[in-house]
mmCIF file of C-alpha atoms and ligand atoms in Angstrom:
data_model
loop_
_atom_site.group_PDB
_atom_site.id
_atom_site.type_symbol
_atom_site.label_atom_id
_atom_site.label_comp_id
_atom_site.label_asym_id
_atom_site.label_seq_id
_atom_site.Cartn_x
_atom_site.Cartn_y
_atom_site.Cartn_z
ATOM 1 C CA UNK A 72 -5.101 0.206 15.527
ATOM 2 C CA UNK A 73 -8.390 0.415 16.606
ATOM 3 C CA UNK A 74 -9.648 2.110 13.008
ATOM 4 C CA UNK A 75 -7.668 -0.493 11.404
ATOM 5 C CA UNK A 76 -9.930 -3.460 13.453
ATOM 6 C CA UNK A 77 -12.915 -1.717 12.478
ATOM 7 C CA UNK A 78 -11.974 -0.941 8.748
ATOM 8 C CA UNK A 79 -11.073 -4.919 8.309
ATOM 9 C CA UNK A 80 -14.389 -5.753 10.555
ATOM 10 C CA UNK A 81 -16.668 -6.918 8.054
ATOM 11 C CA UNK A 82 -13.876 -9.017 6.593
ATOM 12 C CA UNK A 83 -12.909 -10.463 10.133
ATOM 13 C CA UNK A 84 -16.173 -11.050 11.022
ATOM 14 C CA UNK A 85 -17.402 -12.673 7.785
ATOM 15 C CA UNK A 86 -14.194 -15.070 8.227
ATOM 16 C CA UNK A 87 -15.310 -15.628 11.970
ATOM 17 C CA UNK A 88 -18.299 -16.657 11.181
ATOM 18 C CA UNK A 89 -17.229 -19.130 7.837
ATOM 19 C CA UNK A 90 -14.954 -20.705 9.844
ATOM 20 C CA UNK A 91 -17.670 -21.429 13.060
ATOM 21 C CA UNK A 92 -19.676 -22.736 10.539
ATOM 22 C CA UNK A 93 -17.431 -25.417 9.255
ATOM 23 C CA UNK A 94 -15.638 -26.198 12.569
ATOM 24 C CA UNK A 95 -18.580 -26.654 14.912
ATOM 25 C CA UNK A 96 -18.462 -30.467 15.726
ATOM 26 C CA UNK A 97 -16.639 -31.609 12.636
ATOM 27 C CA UNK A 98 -12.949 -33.056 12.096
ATOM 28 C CA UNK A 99 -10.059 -31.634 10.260
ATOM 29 C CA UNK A 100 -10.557 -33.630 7.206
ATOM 30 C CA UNK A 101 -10.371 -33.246 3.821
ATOM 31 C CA UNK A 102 -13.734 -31.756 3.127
ATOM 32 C CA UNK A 103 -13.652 -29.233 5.652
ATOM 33 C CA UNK A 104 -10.108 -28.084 4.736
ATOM 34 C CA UNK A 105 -11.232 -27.805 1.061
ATOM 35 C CA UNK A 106 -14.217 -25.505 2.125
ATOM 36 C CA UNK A 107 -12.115 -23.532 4.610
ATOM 37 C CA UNK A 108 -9.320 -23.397 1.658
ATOM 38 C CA UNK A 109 -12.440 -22.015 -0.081
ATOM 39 C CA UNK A 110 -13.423 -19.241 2.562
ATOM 40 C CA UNK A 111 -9.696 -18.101 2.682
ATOM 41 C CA UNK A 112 -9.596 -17.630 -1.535
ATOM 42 C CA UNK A 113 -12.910 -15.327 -0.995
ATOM 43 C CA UNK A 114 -11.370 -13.466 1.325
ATOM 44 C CA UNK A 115 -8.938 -12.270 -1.331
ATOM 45 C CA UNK A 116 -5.676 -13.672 0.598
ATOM 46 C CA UNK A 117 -4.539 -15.445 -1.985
ATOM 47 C CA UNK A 118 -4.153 -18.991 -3.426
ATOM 48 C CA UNK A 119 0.091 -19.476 -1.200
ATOM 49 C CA UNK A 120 -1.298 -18.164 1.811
ATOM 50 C CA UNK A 121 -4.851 -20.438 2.011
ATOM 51 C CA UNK A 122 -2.697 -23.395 1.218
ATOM 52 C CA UNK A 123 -0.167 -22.000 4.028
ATOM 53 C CA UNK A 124 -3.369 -22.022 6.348
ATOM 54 C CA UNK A 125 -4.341 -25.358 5.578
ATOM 55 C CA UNK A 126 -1.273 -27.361 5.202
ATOM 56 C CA UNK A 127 -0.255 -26.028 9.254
ATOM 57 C CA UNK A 128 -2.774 -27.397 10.055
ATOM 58 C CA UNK A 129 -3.553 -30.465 8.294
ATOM 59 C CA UNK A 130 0.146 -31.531 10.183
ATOM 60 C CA UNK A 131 -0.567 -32.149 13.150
ATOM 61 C CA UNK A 132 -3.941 -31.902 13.797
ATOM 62 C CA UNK A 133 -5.209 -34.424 10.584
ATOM 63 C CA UNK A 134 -8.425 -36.231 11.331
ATOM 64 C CA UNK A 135 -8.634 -34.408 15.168
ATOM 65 C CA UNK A 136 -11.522 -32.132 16.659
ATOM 66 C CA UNK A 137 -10.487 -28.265 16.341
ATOM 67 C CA UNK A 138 -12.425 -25.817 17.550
ATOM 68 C CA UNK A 139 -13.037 -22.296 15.400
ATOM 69 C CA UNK A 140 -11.039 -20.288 18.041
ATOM 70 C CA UNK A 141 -8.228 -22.479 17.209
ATOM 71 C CA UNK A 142 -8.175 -22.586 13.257
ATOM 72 C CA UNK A 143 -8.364 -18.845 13.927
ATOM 73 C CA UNK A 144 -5.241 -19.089 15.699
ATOM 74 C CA UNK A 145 -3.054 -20.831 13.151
ATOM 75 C CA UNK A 146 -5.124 -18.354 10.715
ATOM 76 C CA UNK A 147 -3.478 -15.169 12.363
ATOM 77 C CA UNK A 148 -0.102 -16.540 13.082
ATOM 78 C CA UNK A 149 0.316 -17.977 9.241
ATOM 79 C CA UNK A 150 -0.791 -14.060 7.540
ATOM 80 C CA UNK A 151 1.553 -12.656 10.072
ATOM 81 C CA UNK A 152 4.592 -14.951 8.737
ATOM 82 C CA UNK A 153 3.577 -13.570 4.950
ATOM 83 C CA UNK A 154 3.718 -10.010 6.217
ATOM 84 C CA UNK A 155 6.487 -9.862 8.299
ATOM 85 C CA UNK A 156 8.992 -9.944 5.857
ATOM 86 C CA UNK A 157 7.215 -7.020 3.985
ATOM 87 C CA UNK A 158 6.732 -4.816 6.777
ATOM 88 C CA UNK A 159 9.524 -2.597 6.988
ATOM 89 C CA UNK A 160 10.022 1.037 8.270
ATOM 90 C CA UNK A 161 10.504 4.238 5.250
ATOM 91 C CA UNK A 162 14.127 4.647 5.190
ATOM 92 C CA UNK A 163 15.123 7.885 3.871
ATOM 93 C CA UNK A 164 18.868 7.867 2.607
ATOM 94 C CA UNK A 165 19.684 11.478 3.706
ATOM 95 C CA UNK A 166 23.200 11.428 2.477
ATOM 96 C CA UNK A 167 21.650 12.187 -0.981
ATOM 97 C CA UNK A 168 20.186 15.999 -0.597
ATOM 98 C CA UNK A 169 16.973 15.696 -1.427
ATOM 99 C CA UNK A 170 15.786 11.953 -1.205
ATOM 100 C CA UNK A 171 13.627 11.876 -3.728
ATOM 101 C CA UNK A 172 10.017 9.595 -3.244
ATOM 102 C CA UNK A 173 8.654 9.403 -6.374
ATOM 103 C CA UNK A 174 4.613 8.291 -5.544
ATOM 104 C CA UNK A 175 2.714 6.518 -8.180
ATOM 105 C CA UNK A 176 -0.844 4.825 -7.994
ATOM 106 C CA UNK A 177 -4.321 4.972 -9.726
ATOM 107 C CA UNK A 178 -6.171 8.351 -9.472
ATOM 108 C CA UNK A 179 -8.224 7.839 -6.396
ATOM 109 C CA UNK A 180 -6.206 5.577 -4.350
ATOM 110 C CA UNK A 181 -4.883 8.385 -2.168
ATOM 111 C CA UNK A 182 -1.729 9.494 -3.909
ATOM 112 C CA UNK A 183 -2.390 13.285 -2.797
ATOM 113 C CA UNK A 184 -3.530 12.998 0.642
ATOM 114 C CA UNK A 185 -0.540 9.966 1.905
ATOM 115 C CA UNK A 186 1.651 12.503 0.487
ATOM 116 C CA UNK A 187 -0.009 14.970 2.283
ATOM 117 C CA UNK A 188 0.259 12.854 5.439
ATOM 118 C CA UNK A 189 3.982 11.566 4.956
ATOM 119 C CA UNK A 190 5.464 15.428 4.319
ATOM 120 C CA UNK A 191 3.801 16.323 7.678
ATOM 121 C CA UNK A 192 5.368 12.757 9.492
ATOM 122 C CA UNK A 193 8.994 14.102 7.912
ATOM 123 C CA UNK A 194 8.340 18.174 8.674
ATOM 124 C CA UNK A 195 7.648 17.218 12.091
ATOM 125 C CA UNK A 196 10.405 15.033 12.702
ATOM 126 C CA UNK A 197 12.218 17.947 11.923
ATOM 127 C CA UNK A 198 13.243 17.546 7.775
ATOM 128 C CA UNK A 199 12.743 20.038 5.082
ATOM 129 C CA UNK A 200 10.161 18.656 2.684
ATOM 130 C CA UNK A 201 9.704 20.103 -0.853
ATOM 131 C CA UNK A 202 6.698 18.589 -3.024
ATOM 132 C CA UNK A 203 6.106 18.500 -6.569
ATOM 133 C CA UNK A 204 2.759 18.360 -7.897
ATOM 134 C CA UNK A 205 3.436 16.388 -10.962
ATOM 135 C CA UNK A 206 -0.100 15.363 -11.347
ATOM 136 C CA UNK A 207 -0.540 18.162 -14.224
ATOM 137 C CA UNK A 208 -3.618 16.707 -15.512
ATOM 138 C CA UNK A 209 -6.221 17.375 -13.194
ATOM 139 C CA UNK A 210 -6.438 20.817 -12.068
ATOM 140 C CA UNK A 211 -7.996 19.262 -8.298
ATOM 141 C CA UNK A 212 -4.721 17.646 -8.133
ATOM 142 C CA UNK A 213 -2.600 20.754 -7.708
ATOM 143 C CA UNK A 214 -4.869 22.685 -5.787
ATOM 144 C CA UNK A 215 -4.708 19.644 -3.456
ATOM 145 C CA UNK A 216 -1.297 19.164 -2.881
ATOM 146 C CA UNK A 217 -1.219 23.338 -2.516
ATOM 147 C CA UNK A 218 -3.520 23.287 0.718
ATOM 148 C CA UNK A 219 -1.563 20.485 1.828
ATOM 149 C CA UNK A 220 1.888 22.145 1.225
ATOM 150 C CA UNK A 221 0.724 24.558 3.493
ATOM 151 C CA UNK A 222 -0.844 22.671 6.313
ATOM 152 C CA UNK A 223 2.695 20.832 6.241
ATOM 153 C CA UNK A 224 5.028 23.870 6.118
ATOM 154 C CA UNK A 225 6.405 22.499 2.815
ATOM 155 C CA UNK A 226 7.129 24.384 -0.085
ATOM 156 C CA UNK A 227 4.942 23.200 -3.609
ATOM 157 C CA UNK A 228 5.886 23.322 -6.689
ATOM 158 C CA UNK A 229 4.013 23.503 -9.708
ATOM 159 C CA UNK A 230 3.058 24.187 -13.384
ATOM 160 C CA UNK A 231 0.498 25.481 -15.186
ATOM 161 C CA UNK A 232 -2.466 22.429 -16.470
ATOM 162 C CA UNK A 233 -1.403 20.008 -19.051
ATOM 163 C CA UNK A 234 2.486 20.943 -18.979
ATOM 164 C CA UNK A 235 5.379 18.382 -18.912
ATOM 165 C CA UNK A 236 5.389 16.585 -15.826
ATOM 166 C CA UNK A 237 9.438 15.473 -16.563
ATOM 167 C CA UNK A 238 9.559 18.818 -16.576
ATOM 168 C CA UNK A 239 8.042 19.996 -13.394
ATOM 169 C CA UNK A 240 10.256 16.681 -11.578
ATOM 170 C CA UNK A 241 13.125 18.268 -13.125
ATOM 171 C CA UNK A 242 12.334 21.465 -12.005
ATOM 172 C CA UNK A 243 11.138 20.395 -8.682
ATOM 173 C CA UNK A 244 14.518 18.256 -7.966
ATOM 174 C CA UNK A 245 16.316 21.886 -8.781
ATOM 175 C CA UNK A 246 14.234 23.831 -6.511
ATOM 176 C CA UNK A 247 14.318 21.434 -3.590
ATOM 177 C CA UNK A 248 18.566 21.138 -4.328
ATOM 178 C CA UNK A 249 18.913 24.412 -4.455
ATOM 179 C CA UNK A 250 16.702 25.115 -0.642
ATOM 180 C CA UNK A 251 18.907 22.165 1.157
ATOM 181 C CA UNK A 252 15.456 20.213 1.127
ATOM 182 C CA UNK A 253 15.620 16.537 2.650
ATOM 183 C CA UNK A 254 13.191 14.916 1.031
ATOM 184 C CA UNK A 255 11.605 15.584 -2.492
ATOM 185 C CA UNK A 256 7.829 14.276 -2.901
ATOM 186 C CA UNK A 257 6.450 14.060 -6.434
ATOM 187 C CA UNK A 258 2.939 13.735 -7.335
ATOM 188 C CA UNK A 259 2.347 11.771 -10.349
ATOM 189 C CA UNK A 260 -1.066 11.009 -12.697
ATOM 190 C CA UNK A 261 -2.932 7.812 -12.267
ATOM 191 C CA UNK A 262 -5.089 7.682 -15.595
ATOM 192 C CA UNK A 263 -5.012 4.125 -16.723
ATOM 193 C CA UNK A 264 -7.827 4.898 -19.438
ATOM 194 C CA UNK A 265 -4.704 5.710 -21.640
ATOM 195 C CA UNK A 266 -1.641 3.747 -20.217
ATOM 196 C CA UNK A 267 0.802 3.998 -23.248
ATOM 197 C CA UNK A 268 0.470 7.934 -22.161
ATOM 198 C CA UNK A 269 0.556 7.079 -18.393
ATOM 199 C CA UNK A 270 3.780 4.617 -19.030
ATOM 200 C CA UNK A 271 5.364 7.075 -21.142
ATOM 201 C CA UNK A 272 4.972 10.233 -18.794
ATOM 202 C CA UNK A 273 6.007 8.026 -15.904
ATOM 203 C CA UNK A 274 9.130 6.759 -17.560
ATOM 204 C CA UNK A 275 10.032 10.299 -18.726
ATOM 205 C CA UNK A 276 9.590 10.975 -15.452
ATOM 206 C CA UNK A 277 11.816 8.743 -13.946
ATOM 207 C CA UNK A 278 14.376 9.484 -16.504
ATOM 208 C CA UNK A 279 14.625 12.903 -16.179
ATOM 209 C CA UNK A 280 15.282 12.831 -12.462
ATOM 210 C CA UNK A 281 17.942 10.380 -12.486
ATOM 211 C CA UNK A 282 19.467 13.118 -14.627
ATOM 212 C CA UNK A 283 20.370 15.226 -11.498
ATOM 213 C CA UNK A 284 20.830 11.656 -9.282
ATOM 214 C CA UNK A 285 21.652 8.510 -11.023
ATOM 215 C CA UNK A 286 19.901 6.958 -7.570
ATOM 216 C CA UNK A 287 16.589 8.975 -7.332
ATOM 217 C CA UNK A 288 13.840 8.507 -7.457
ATOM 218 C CA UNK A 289 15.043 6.874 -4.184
ATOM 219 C CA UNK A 290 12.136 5.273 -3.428
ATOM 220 C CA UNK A 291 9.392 4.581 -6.041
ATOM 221 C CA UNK A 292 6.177 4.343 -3.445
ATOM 222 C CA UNK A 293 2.596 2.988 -4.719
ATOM 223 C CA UNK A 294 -0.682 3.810 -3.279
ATOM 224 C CA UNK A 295 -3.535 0.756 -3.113
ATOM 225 C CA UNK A 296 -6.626 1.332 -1.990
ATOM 226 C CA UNK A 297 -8.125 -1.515 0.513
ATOM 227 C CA UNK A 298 -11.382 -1.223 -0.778
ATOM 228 C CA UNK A 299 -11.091 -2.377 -4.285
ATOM 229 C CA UNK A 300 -10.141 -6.225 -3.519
ATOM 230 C CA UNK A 301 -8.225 -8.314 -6.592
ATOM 231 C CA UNK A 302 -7.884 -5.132 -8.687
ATOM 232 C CA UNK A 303 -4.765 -4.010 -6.288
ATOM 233 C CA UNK A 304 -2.825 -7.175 -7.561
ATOM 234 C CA UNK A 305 -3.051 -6.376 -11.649
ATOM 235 C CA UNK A 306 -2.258 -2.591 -10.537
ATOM 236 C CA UNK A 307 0.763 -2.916 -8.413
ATOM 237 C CA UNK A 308 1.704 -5.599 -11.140
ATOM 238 C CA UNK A 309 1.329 -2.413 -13.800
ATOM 239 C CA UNK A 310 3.014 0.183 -11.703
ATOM 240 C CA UNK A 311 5.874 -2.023 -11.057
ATOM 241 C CA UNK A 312 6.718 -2.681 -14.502
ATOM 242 C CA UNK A 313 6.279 1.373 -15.522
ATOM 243 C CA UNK A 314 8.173 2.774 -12.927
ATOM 244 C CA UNK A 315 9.647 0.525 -10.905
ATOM 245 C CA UNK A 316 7.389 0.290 -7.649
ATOM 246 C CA UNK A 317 9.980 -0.620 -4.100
ATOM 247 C CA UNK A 318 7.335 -0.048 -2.002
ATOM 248 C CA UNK A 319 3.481 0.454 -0.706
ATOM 249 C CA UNK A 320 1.190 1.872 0.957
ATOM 250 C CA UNK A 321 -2.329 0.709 1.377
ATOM 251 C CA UNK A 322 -5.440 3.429 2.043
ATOM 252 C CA UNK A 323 -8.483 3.779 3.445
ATOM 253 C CA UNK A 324 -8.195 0.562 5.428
ATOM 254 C CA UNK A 325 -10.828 2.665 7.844
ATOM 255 C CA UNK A 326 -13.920 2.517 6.583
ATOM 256 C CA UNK A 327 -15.328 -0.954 5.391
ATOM 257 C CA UNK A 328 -11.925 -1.916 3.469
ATOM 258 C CA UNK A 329 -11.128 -6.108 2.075
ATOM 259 C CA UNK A 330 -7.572 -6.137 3.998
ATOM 260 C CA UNK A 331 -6.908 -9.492 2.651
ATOM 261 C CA UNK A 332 -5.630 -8.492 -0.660
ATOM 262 C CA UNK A 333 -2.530 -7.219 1.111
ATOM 263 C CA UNK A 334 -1.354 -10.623 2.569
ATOM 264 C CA UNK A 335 -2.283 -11.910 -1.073
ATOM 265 C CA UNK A 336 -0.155 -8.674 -2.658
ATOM 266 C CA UNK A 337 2.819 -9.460 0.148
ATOM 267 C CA UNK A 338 3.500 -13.232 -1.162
ATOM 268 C CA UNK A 339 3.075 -12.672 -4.795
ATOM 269 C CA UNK A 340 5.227 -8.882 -4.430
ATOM 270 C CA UNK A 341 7.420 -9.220 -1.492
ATOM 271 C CA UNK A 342 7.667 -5.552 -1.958
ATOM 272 C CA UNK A 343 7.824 -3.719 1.461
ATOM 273 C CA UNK A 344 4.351 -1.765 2.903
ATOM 274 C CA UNK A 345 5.642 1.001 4.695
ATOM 275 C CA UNK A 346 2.490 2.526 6.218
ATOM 276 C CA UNK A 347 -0.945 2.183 6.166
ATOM 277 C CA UNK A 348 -3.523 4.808 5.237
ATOM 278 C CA UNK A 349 -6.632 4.753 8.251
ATOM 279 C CA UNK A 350 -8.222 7.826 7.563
ATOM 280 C CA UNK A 351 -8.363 11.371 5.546
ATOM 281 C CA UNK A 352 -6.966 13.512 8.545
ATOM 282 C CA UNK A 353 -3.197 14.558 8.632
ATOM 283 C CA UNK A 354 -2.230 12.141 11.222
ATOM 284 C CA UNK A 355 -3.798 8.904 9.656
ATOM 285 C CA UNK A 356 -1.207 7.381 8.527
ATOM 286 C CA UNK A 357 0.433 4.719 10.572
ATOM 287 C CA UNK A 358 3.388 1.886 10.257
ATOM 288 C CA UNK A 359 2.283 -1.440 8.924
ATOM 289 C CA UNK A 360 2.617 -3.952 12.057
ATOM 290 C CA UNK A 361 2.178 -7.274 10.757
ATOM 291 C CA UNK A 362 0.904 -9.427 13.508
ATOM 292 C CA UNK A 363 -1.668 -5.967 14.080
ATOM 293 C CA UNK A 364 -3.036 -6.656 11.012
ATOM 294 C CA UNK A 365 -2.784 -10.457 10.667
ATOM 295 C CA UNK A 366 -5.221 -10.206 13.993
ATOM 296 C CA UNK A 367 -7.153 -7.466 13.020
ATOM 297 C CA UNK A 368 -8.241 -9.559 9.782
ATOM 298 C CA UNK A 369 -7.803 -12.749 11.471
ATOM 299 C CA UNK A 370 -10.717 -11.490 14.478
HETATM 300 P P1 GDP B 572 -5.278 10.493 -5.691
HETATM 301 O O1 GDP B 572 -6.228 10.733 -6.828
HETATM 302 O O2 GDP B 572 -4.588 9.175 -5.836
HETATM 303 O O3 GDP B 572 -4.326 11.615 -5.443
HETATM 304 O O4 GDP B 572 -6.203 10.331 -4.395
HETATM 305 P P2 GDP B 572 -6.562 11.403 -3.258
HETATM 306 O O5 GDP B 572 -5.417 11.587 -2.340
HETATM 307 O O6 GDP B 572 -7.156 12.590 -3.893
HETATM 308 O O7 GDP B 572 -7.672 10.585 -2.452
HETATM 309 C C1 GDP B 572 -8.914 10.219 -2.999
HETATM 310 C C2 GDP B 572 -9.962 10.232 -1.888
HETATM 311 O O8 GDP B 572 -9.671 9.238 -0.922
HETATM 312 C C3 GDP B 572 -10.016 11.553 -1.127
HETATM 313 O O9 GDP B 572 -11.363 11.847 -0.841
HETATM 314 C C4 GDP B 572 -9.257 11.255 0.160
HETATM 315 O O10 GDP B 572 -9.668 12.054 1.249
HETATM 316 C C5 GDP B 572 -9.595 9.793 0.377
HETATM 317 N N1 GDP B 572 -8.575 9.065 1.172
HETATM 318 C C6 GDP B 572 -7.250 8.967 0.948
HETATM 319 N N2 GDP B 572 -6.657 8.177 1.879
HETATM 320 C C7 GDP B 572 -7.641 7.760 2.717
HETATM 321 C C8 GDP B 572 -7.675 6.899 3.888
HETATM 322 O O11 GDP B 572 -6.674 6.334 4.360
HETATM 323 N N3 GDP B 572 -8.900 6.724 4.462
HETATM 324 C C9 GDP B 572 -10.040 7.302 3.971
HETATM 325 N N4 GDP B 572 -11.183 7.050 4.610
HETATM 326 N N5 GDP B 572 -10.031 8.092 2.884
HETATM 327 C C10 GDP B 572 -8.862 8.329 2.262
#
């Protein structure tokens, strides 16, 4: 919570100060509305939520003195309603041996380490966690998701560089069947440079598993990292198409991250966020609470 305040600082504190700016000693009238309907759109939230913002309070308040602290208020409790409905807990359907998280996202975003992070949240709550390092492109990749197989207890498998990745899923989903694994995690490439190639391995992918499981992957999971702004909307809009994204997770929102994208993700999506990435170490990875980080971006 308090990495999450300080990642969404700068834009909590740029929004602080906006919104002074235009309140101090003015009315709620149409011109200040339009410039704080302005402010909201720069902050990335999104075209539904500013108007959200500025229609609770035009009723109401219309034509009346508000102070900054206030507008602030209504600010906060208006995100929060957006992500409420999106933030939801991971629930893992154990009745299907292994449940089967199939994690998908542009290279960089954090696809490797939240995996990383979620196998040691399952291990320790006492499930057997297999992963598959499906990324076969990028040799980094698989020596990645081998350190963190064995920080986590979790058993890794893996191909040699450049093979099938339907094939390693395949072989994974075997292999974790076979141990009485819970939970399968699969690694997947993120090169949108060629994205007929990226589509097609990803649909293979998806495919082959529901070969052994007409209901996995289970839960389709996409990584979005905070600090690249409006680009998150076109990618979760890509991933969802390709392989049928049901839910998020959004990273690095430590460091100096632009949080509002989320809210503008969450009314556009609706698709749940099930954690929250707030740094590289193991235990960085927390539950989205939506009123949290309505305030935290709200200041
Ligand atoms: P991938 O290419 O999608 O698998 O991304 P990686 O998992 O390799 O992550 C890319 C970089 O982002 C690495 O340096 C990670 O340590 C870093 N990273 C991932 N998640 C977070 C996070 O929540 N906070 C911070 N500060 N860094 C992160």
């Amino acid at each position: 919570w308090q990495r999450l305040r300080q990642g969404l600082s700068r834009t909590s504190g740029q929004l602080t100060g906006q919104i002074t700016g235009i309140f101090t000693k003015r009315k709620l009238d149409e011109e200040t509305l339009e410039e704080l309907e302005d402010v909201l759109l720069q902050a990335d939230l999104g075209v539904e939520t500013a108007l959200r913002i500025t229609d609770a309070l035009a009723s109401g308040r219309y034509g009346k003195d508000i102070s900054p602290a206030e507008v602030q208020k209504v600010m906060a409790d208006e995100i929060a309603r957006v992500l409420e409905p999106v933030a939801k807990p991971l629930e893992l359907d154990l009745s299907h041996k292994p449940h089967v998280i199939l994690v998908v996202g542009v290279n960089g975003t954090g696809k490797t380490t939240t995996i990383g992070k979620l196998a040691a949240k399952l291990h320790s709550g006492g499930l057997k966690v297999t992963l598959a390092a499906g990324d076969t492109f990028r040799a980094a990749a698989i020596e990645q998701l081998k350190i963190w197989g064995d920080r986590t207890g979790s058993k890794v498998v893996s191909t040699k560089l450049g093979a099938d990745a339907a094939g390693l899923a395949y072989e994974a989903f075997e292999t974790a069947r076979a141990d009485g694994a819970d939970v399968l995690i699969i690694d997947t490439a993120g090169r949108l440079q060629n994205r007929t190639e990226l589509m097609d391995e990803l649909a293979k992918v998806v495919r082959v598993i529901g070969k052994l499981d007409p209901d996995a992957p289970h839960t389709v999971l996409q990584t979005l990292d905070a600090t690249t702004g409006q680009n998150a909307l076109n990618q979760v809009e890509i991933f969802k198409n390709v392989a049928g994204v049901n839910g998020l997770v959004m990273t690095k929102l430590d460091g100096t991250a632009r949080g509002g994208i989320l809210v503008a993700i969450a009314a556009k999506h609706k698709l749940p966020v099930y954690f929250i990435g707030v740094g590289e170490g193991v235990d960085d990875l927390e539950p989205f609470e939506a009123a949290d980080f309505a305030s935290a971006i709200a200041g």
